[in-house]
Amino acid sequence: MPITYNKLWKLLIDKGMLKKDLMAKANITTSTIAKMGKNEPVSMDVLVRICIALQCNIGDIVDVII
């Protein structure tokens, strides 16, 4: 699937957060973070939890590569 989470990683940097901080705040696992690191798809539930934790929209954390 042609997606990228580069916006998420930049947003974490901008907010001064580490991946482990996101994991704790959004209640996601290391395997989910690893999948996202490889630009693999994750569930909509995970994306929504990240958006709630970071107070952003899905378009702020993921891009579809066309």
mmCIF file of C-alpha atoms in Angstrom:
data_model
loop_
_atom_site.group_PDB
_atom_site.id
_atom_site.type_symbol
_atom_site.label_atom_id
_atom_site.label_comp_id
_atom_site.label_asym_id
_atom_site.label_seq_id
_atom_site.Cartn_x
_atom_site.Cartn_y
_atom_site.Cartn_z
ATOM 1 C CA MET A 1 0.000 0.000 0.000
ATOM 2 C CA PRO A 2 1.552 3.336 -1.035
ATOM 3 C CA ILE A 3 1.412 5.252 2.254
ATOM 4 C CA THR A 4 3.923 7.159 4.328
ATOM 5 C CA TYR A 5 3.938 8.242 7.952
ATOM 6 C CA ASN A 6 6.626 10.916 7.470
ATOM 7 C CA LYS A 7 4.190 13.592 8.641
ATOM 8 C CA LEU A 8 3.731 11.690 11.912
ATOM 9 C CA TRP A 9 7.476 11.491 12.586
ATOM 10 C CA LYS A 10 7.866 15.212 11.840
ATOM 11 C CA LEU A 11 4.917 16.030 14.112
ATOM 12 C CA LEU A 12 6.517 14.056 16.954
ATOM 13 C CA ILE A 13 9.746 16.029 16.486
ATOM 14 C CA ASP A 14 7.823 19.322 16.435
ATOM 15 C CA LYS A 15 6.062 18.356 19.680
ATOM 16 C CA GLY A 16 9.318 17.168 21.294
ATOM 17 C CA MET A 17 7.951 13.647 21.674
ATOM 18 C CA LEU A 18 9.650 10.295 21.266
ATOM 19 C CA LYS A 19 8.047 7.209 19.757
ATOM 20 C CA LYS A 20 7.844 5.692 23.249
ATOM 21 C CA ASP A 21 5.896 8.773 24.408
ATOM 22 C CA LEU A 22 3.429 8.253 21.563
ATOM 23 C CA MET A 23 3.136 4.561 22.409
ATOM 24 C CA ALA A 24 2.190 5.381 26.002
ATOM 25 C CA LYS A 25 -0.161 8.242 25.162
ATOM 26 C CA ALA A 26 -2.000 6.458 22.323
ATOM 27 C CA ASN A 27 -1.778 2.943 23.809
ATOM 28 C CA ILE A 28 -0.071 1.372 20.795
ATOM 29 C CA THR A 29 2.473 -1.439 20.680
ATOM 30 C CA THR A 30 6.084 -1.607 19.568
ATOM 31 C CA SER A 31 5.040 -3.851 16.668
ATOM 32 C CA THR A 32 2.600 -1.173 15.468
ATOM 33 C CA ILE A 33 5.344 1.467 15.628
ATOM 34 C CA ALA A 34 7.628 -0.920 13.710
ATOM 35 C CA LYS A 35 4.982 -1.404 10.990
ATOM 36 C CA MET A 36 4.572 2.347 10.695
ATOM 37 C CA GLY A 37 8.353 2.731 10.495
ATOM 38 C CA LYS A 38 8.226 0.508 7.395
ATOM 39 C CA ASN A 39 5.266 2.498 5.964
ATOM 40 C CA GLU A 40 2.994 -0.532 6.315
ATOM 41 C CA PRO A 41 -0.747 -0.097 6.895
ATOM 42 C CA VAL A 42 -2.160 -0.102 10.425
ATOM 43 C CA SER A 43 -5.778 -0.170 11.572
ATOM 44 C CA MET A 44 -8.005 2.880 11.496
ATOM 45 C CA ASP A 45 -8.440 2.418 15.258
ATOM 46 C CA VAL A 46 -4.702 2.981 15.760
ATOM 47 C CA LEU A 47 -4.725 6.069 13.543
ATOM 48 C CA VAL A 48 -7.685 7.525 15.438
ATOM 49 C CA ARG A 49 -5.978 6.904 18.810
ATOM 50 C CA ILE A 50 -2.846 8.663 17.534
ATOM 51 C CA CYS A 51 -4.925 11.595 16.293
ATOM 52 C CA ILE A 52 -6.659 11.909 19.665
ATOM 53 C CA ALA A 53 -3.336 11.702 21.516
ATOM 54 C CA LEU A 54 -1.720 14.341 19.292
ATOM 55 C CA GLN A 55 -4.885 16.417 18.805
ATOM 56 C CA CYS A 56 -4.644 16.311 15.024
ATOM 57 C CA ASN A 57 -6.413 14.882 11.968
ATOM 58 C CA ILE A 58 -5.482 11.752 10.019
ATOM 59 C CA GLY A 59 -4.179 13.877 7.142
ATOM 60 C CA ASP A 60 -1.668 15.384 9.577
ATOM 61 C CA ILE A 61 -0.007 12.008 10.192
ATOM 62 C CA VAL A 62 -0.363 9.901 7.044
ATOM 63 C CA ASP A 63 -0.082 10.518 3.307
ATOM 64 C CA VAL A 64 -1.179 8.367 0.394
ATOM 65 C CA ILE A 65 1.510 8.294 -2.268
ATOM 66 C CA ILE A 66 -0.042 8.608 -5.722
#
